mmCIF file of C-alpha atoms in Angstrom:
data_model
loop_
_atom_site.group_PDB
_atom_site.id
_atom_site.type_symbol
_atom_site.label_atom_id
_atom_site.label_comp_id
_atom_site.label_asym_id
_atom_site.label_seq_id
_atom_site.Cartn_x
_atom_site.Cartn_y
_atom_site.Cartn_z
ATOM 1 C CA GLU A 297 -13.496 -40.429 -38.164
ATOM 2 C CA ILE A 298 -15.676 -43.577 -38.071
ATOM 3 C CA VAL A 299 -13.948 -46.257 -36.101
ATOM 4 C CA LEU A 300 -14.691 -49.839 -37.247
ATOM 5 C CA THR A 301 -14.463 -52.606 -34.569
ATOM 6 C CA GLN A 302 -14.363 -56.137 -35.794
ATOM 7 C CA SER A 303 -15.117 -59.139 -33.675
ATOM 8 C CA PRO A 304 -13.994 -61.667 -32.744
ATOM 9 C CA ASP A 305 -10.264 -61.108 -33.227
ATOM 10 C CA THR A 306 -9.868 -64.872 -33.998
ATOM 11 C CA LEU A 307 -12.495 -67.438 -35.083
ATOM 12 C CA SER A 308 -11.482 -71.117 -34.846
ATOM 13 C CA LEU A 309 -13.687 -73.223 -36.909
ATOM 14 C CA SER A 310 -13.606 -76.543 -38.896
ATOM 15 C CA PRO A 311 -14.129 -76.814 -42.676
ATOM 16 C CA GLY A 312 -17.807 -77.109 -43.460
ATOM 17 C CA GLU A 313 -18.881 -74.898 -40.445
ATOM 18 C CA ARG A 314 -20.566 -71.481 -40.617
ATOM 19 C CA ALA A 315 -18.598 -68.374 -39.991
ATOM 20 C CA THR A 316 -20.186 -65.207 -38.704
ATOM 21 C CA LEU A 317 -17.934 -62.049 -38.544
ATOM 22 C CA SER A 318 -19.070 -58.736 -37.012
ATOM 23 C CA CYS A 319 -18.130 -55.130 -37.892
ATOM 24 C CA ARG A 320 -19.381 -52.366 -35.645
ATOM 25 C CA ALA A 321 -19.113 -48.822 -36.541
ATOM 26 C CA SER A 322 -18.672 -45.940 -33.995
ATOM 27 C CA ARG A 323 -21.395 -44.051 -35.823
ATOM 28 C CA SER A 324 -23.824 -44.854 -38.683
ATOM 29 C CA VAL A 325 -22.322 -45.693 -42.044
ATOM 30 C CA SER A 326 -24.315 -43.913 -44.561
ATOM 31 C CA ASN A 327 -25.806 -45.498 -47.699
ATOM 32 C CA PHE A 328 -24.681 -48.978 -46.756
ATOM 33 C CA TYR A 329 -21.148 -47.773 -47.735
ATOM 34 C CA LEU A 330 -19.380 -50.946 -46.351
ATOM 35 C CA ALA A 331 -17.109 -53.423 -47.903
ATOM 36 C CA TRP A 332 -15.381 -56.655 -46.914
ATOM 37 C CA TYR A 333 -12.024 -58.016 -47.946
ATOM 38 C CA GLN A 334 -10.215 -61.256 -47.687
ATOM 39 C CA GLN A 335 -6.406 -61.311 -47.224
ATOM 40 C CA LYS A 336 -4.253 -64.459 -47.202
ATOM 41 C CA PRO A 337 -0.640 -64.409 -46.025
ATOM 42 C CA GLY A 338 1.686 -62.815 -48.554
ATOM 43 C CA GLN A 339 -1.125 -61.681 -50.742
ATOM 44 C CA SER A 340 -2.961 -58.458 -51.406
ATOM 45 C CA PRO A 341 -6.482 -58.072 -50.105
ATOM 46 C CA ARG A 342 -9.378 -59.259 -52.328
ATOM 47 C CA LEU A 343 -12.753 -57.568 -52.487
ATOM 48 C CA LEU A 344 -15.589 -59.807 -51.407
ATOM 49 C CA ILE A 345 -18.540 -57.496 -50.678
ATOM 50 C CA TYR A 346 -19.464 -53.892 -51.439
ATOM 51 C CA GLY A 347 -22.513 -51.872 -50.591
ATOM 52 C CA ALA A 348 -22.843 -54.011 -47.482
ATOM 53 C CA SER A 349 -24.504 -56.943 -49.347
ATOM 54 C CA ASN A 350 -23.302 -57.164 -52.937
ATOM 55 C CA ARG A 351 -20.869 -59.892 -53.901
ATOM 56 C CA ALA A 352 -17.900 -58.791 -56.078
ATOM 57 C CA THR A 353 -17.135 -60.398 -59.358
ATOM 58 C CA ASP A 354 -16.375 -64.123 -59.173
ATOM 59 C CA ILE A 355 -17.069 -64.384 -55.289
ATOM 60 C CA PRO A 356 -18.698 -67.562 -54.414
ATOM 61 C CA ASP A 357 -22.310 -67.316 -53.041
ATOM 62 C CA ARG A 358 -21.255 -68.988 -49.694
ATOM 63 C CA PHE A 359 -20.078 -65.437 -48.820
ATOM 64 C CA SER A 360 -22.853 -62.959 -47.881
ATOM 65 C CA GLY A 361 -22.990 -59.643 -46.349
ATOM 66 C CA SER A 362 -25.691 -57.941 -44.374
ATOM 67 C CA GLY A 363 -26.345 -55.076 -41.974
ATOM 68 C CA SER A 364 -26.986 -51.399 -41.878
ATOM 69 C CA GLY A 365 -26.377 -48.303 -39.682
ATOM 70 C CA THR A 366 -23.658 -49.349 -37.237
ATOM 71 C CA ASP A 367 -23.865 -53.176 -37.326
ATOM 72 C CA PHE A 368 -22.603 -55.258 -40.265
ATOM 73 C CA THR A 369 -21.978 -58.958 -40.728
ATOM 74 C CA LEU A 370 -20.082 -61.122 -43.138
ATOM 75 C CA THR A 371 -21.276 -64.762 -43.207
ATOM 76 C CA ILE A 372 -19.461 -67.701 -44.815
ATOM 77 C CA SER A 373 -22.147 -70.381 -44.932
ATOM 78 C CA ARG A 374 -19.812 -73.467 -45.259
ATOM 79 C CA LEU A 375 -16.070 -72.907 -44.782
ATOM 80 C CA GLU A 376 -13.873 -74.201 -47.549
ATOM 81 C CA PRO A 377 -10.201 -74.848 -46.879
ATOM 82 C CA GLU A 378 -9.247 -71.772 -49.006
ATOM 83 C CA ASP A 379 -11.512 -69.514 -46.852
ATOM 84 C CA PHE A 380 -9.088 -69.615 -43.832
ATOM 85 C CA ALA A 381 -7.618 -66.077 -43.902
ATOM 86 C CA VAL A 382 -7.976 -62.538 -42.356
ATOM 87 C CA TYR A 383 -11.125 -60.601 -43.128
ATOM 88 C CA TYR A 384 -11.270 -56.774 -43.118
ATOM 89 C CA CYS A 385 -14.316 -54.493 -43.155
ATOM 90 C CA GLN A 386 -13.963 -50.956 -44.687
ATOM 91 C CA GLN A 387 -16.416 -47.942 -44.637
ATOM 92 C CA TYR A 388 -16.514 -45.303 -47.279
ATOM 93 C CA GLY A 389 -19.481 -43.256 -46.132
ATOM 94 C CA SER A 390 -17.338 -40.718 -44.233
ATOM 95 C CA SER A 391 -13.696 -40.506 -45.345
ATOM 96 C CA LEU A 392 -12.439 -44.118 -45.511
ATOM 97 C CA THR A 393 -11.396 -46.369 -42.725
ATOM 98 C CA PHE A 394 -10.645 -50.126 -42.180
ATOM 99 C CA GLY A 395 -11.540 -52.378 -39.198
ATOM 100 C CA GLY A 396 -8.758 -54.259 -37.446
ATOM 101 C CA GLY A 397 -9.513 -57.574 -39.032
ATOM 102 C CA THR A 398 -10.823 -61.038 -37.911
ATOM 103 C CA LYS A 399 -8.669 -64.057 -38.436
ATOM 104 C CA VAL A 400 -10.526 -67.248 -39.403
ATOM 105 C CA GLU A 401 -8.294 -70.132 -38.511
ATOM 106 C CA ILE A 402 -8.686 -73.972 -38.671
ATOM 107 C CA LYS A 403 -9.689 -75.491 -35.520
ATOM 108 C CA GLN B 115 -7.955 -57.177 -67.083
ATOM 109 C CA VAL B 116 -6.723 -54.154 -65.209
ATOM 110 C CA GLN B 117 -3.411 -54.734 -63.328
ATOM 111 C CA LEU B 118 -1.529 -52.537 -60.990
ATOM 112 C CA GLN B 119 2.197 -52.646 -60.260
ATOM 113 C CA GLU B 120 3.812 -50.627 -57.479
ATOM 114 C CA SER B 121 7.520 -49.637 -57.808
ATOM 115 C CA GLY B 122 9.861 -47.940 -55.251
ATOM 116 C CA PRO B 123 13.223 -47.758 -53.578
ATOM 117 C CA GLY B 124 12.536 -50.386 -50.931
ATOM 118 C CA LEU B 125 14.637 -48.580 -48.374
ATOM 119 C CA VAL B 126 14.342 -44.913 -47.272
ATOM 120 C CA LYS B 127 16.313 -43.054 -44.479
ATOM 121 C CA PRO B 128 14.464 -41.432 -41.552
ATOM 122 C CA SER B 129 13.364 -37.914 -42.311
ATOM 123 C CA GLU B 130 13.631 -38.351 -46.021
ATOM 124 C CA THR B 131 10.678 -38.334 -48.512
ATOM 125 C CA LEU B 132 9.204 -41.745 -49.724
ATOM 126 C CA SER B 133 8.216 -41.888 -53.354
ATOM 127 C CA LEU B 134 6.345 -44.733 -54.839
ATOM 128 C CA SER B 135 4.745 -45.209 -58.309
ATOM 129 C CA CYS B 136 1.834 -47.368 -59.444
ATOM 130 C CA THR B 137 1.641 -48.349 -63.117
ATOM 131 C CA VAL B 138 -1.740 -49.294 -64.463
ATOM 132 C CA THR B 139 -1.894 -51.824 -67.404
ATOM 133 C CA GLY B 140 -4.784 -53.431 -69.297
ATOM 134 C CA GLY B 141 -6.927 -50.372 -69.081
ATOM 135 C CA SER B 142 -6.870 -46.592 -68.979
ATOM 136 C CA ILE B 143 -6.277 -44.665 -65.766
ATOM 137 C CA SER B 144 -8.915 -42.211 -66.827
ATOM 138 C CA SER B 145 -12.531 -42.555 -65.674
ATOM 139 C CA PHE B 146 -11.539 -44.166 -62.355
ATOM 140 C CA TYR B 147 -10.342 -43.090 -58.918
ATOM 141 C CA TRP B 148 -7.219 -44.609 -57.582
ATOM 142 C CA GLY B 149 -5.734 -44.953 -54.138
ATOM 143 C CA TRP B 150 -2.876 -46.020 -51.786
ATOM 144 C CA VAL B 151 -3.291 -48.298 -48.718
ATOM 145 C CA ARG B 152 -0.502 -49.446 -46.454
ATOM 146 C CA GLN B 153 -0.017 -52.341 -43.993
ATOM 147 C CA SER B 154 2.627 -52.268 -41.219
ATOM 148 C CA PRO B 155 4.277 -55.647 -40.556
ATOM 149 C CA GLY B 156 1.719 -57.902 -38.859
ATOM 150 C CA LYS B 157 -0.851 -55.270 -38.688
ATOM 151 C CA GLY B 158 -4.041 -54.164 -40.489
ATOM 152 C CA LEU B 159 -4.860 -51.992 -43.339
ATOM 153 C CA GLU B 160 -4.571 -48.090 -43.341
ATOM 154 C CA TRP B 161 -5.878 -45.853 -46.094
ATOM 155 C CA ILE B 162 -3.469 -43.219 -47.202
ATOM 156 C CA GLY B 163 -5.340 -41.325 -49.886
ATOM 157 C CA SER B 164 -7.117 -41.373 -53.184
ATOM 158 C CA LEU B 165 -7.272 -39.394 -56.340
ATOM 159 C CA SER B 166 -9.171 -39.091 -59.470
ATOM 160 C CA TYR B 167 -7.890 -39.270 -63.024
ATOM 161 C CA SER B 168 -8.478 -35.442 -63.176
ATOM 162 C CA GLY B 169 -6.161 -34.988 -60.097
ATOM 163 C CA SER B 170 -8.679 -34.273 -57.338
ATOM 164 C CA THR B 171 -7.512 -35.781 -54.110
ATOM 165 C CA SER B 172 -8.583 -36.886 -50.647
ATOM 166 C CA TYR B 173 -6.301 -37.817 -47.840
ATOM 167 C CA ASN B 174 -6.263 -39.713 -44.500
ATOM 168 C CA PRO B 175 -6.440 -36.808 -41.980
ATOM 169 C CA SER B 176 -3.648 -38.453 -39.862
ATOM 170 C CA LEU B 177 -1.250 -38.403 -42.833
ATOM 171 C CA LYS B 178 -2.607 -35.354 -44.813
ATOM 172 C CA SER B 179 0.258 -32.963 -43.749
ATOM 173 C CA ARG B 180 2.848 -35.322 -45.179
ATOM 174 C CA VAL B 181 1.089 -36.917 -48.224
ATOM 175 C CA THR B 182 0.956 -35.933 -51.853
ATOM 176 C CA ILE B 183 -0.680 -38.191 -54.474
ATOM 177 C CA SER B 184 -0.595 -37.204 -58.074
ATOM 178 C CA VAL B 185 -1.437 -38.770 -61.540
ATOM 179 C CA ASP B 186 0.288 -38.821 -64.939
ATOM 180 C CA THR B 187 -2.403 -39.867 -67.417
ATOM 181 C CA SER B 188 0.084 -39.757 -70.325
ATOM 182 C CA LYS B 189 2.070 -42.551 -68.594
ATOM 183 C CA ASN B 190 -0.954 -44.237 -67.205
ATOM 184 C CA HIS B 191 0.473 -44.104 -63.667
ATOM 185 C CA PHE B 192 -0.017 -42.315 -60.316
ATOM 186 C CA SER B 193 2.456 -41.618 -57.507
ATOM 187 C CA LEU B 194 2.640 -41.316 -53.761
ATOM 188 C CA ARG B 195 5.079 -39.038 -51.911
ATOM 189 C CA LEU B 196 5.182 -39.144 -48.119
ATOM 190 C CA SER B 197 7.523 -36.768 -46.381
ATOM 191 C CA SER B 198 9.493 -36.828 -43.151
ATOM 192 C CA VAL B 199 9.264 -40.610 -42.863
ATOM 193 C CA THR B 200 10.003 -42.390 -39.582
ATOM 194 C CA ALA B 201 10.209 -46.101 -38.584
ATOM 195 C CA ALA B 202 6.436 -46.051 -38.141
ATOM 196 C CA ASP B 203 6.108 -45.580 -41.887
ATOM 197 C CA THR B 204 7.738 -48.991 -42.620
ATOM 198 C CA ALA B 205 4.990 -50.896 -44.332
ATOM 199 C CA VAL B 206 3.815 -52.834 -47.411
ATOM 200 C CA TYR B 207 2.350 -50.134 -49.657
ATOM 201 C CA TYR B 208 -0.503 -51.171 -51.953
ATOM 202 C CA CYS B 209 -1.959 -49.206 -54.855
ATOM 203 C CA ALA B 210 -5.446 -49.976 -55.858
ATOM 204 C CA ARG B 211 -8.454 -49.017 -58.048
ATOM 205 C CA VAL B 212 -11.234 -47.249 -56.341
ATOM 206 C CA VAL B 213 -14.862 -47.728 -57.319
ATOM 207 C CA VAL B 214 -17.298 -45.483 -55.447
ATOM 208 C CA GLY B 215 -15.290 -45.934 -52.359
ATOM 209 C CA TRP B 216 -14.235 -49.680 -52.344
ATOM 210 C CA PHE B 217 -11.066 -51.129 -53.800
ATOM 211 C CA ASP B 218 -11.741 -53.679 -56.460
ATOM 212 C CA ARG B 219 -8.237 -54.119 -57.985
ATOM 213 C CA TRP B 220 -5.005 -54.287 -55.905
ATOM 214 C CA GLY B 221 -1.290 -54.273 -56.820
ATOM 215 C CA GLN B 222 0.785 -56.970 -55.308
ATOM 216 C CA GLY B 223 2.224 -54.551 -52.846
ATOM 217 C CA THR B 224 5.810 -53.205 -52.301
ATOM 218 C CA LEU B 225 7.668 -53.265 -49.014
ATOM 219 C CA LEU B 226 9.134 -49.994 -47.856
ATOM 220 C CA THR B 227 11.536 -49.993 -44.913
ATOM 221 C CA VAL B 228 12.562 -46.769 -43.127
ATOM 222 C CA SER B 229 15.990 -47.239 -41.686
ATOM 223 C CA SER B 230 19.426 -45.499 -41.432
#
């Protein structure tokens, strides 16, 4: 099983700032098979990124994904008030696993 | 626009079997894969399993011995059965559409509590 470790656990930032979230895999994720989701309290997760760097439908371009192998990053270029949420990475290269999440909170 | 809706009992007793259903509207259940993900209170996401419209399945190894996912294309829905439940199975259960390996459409989730 590929274990995904997300860091930091919590990111305290102000609106307008840049957010950089990390997702590290215990072994290489094949074919860039990594996705990112956003989840707000009381809501279902929302797909942001698939294939490590492809934005899902209707996702603003301030969200971007990068990385390969064992190290992946989700970047939010300028935080909007609605971006404060929990973010999860997920790999689907070998079975399917999620990371533990990073909470982006208002500083 | 495809929408998914979970339905289930809300409360199950320990050692019993949990049964949930996911109805797909706004599109056919055929030609896609579908899956179940759960989230324990205050915790992260856990994949339970996935299946194709033709019925082929894959399961989380940690749950495989207790899980069955099936599809009924005539009713445009798919189901989850989880046997021998314990308090550790208390969670919000989501059904979702699977594309390649990511989940692009999610149901609103249903809370399942295991308690006597």
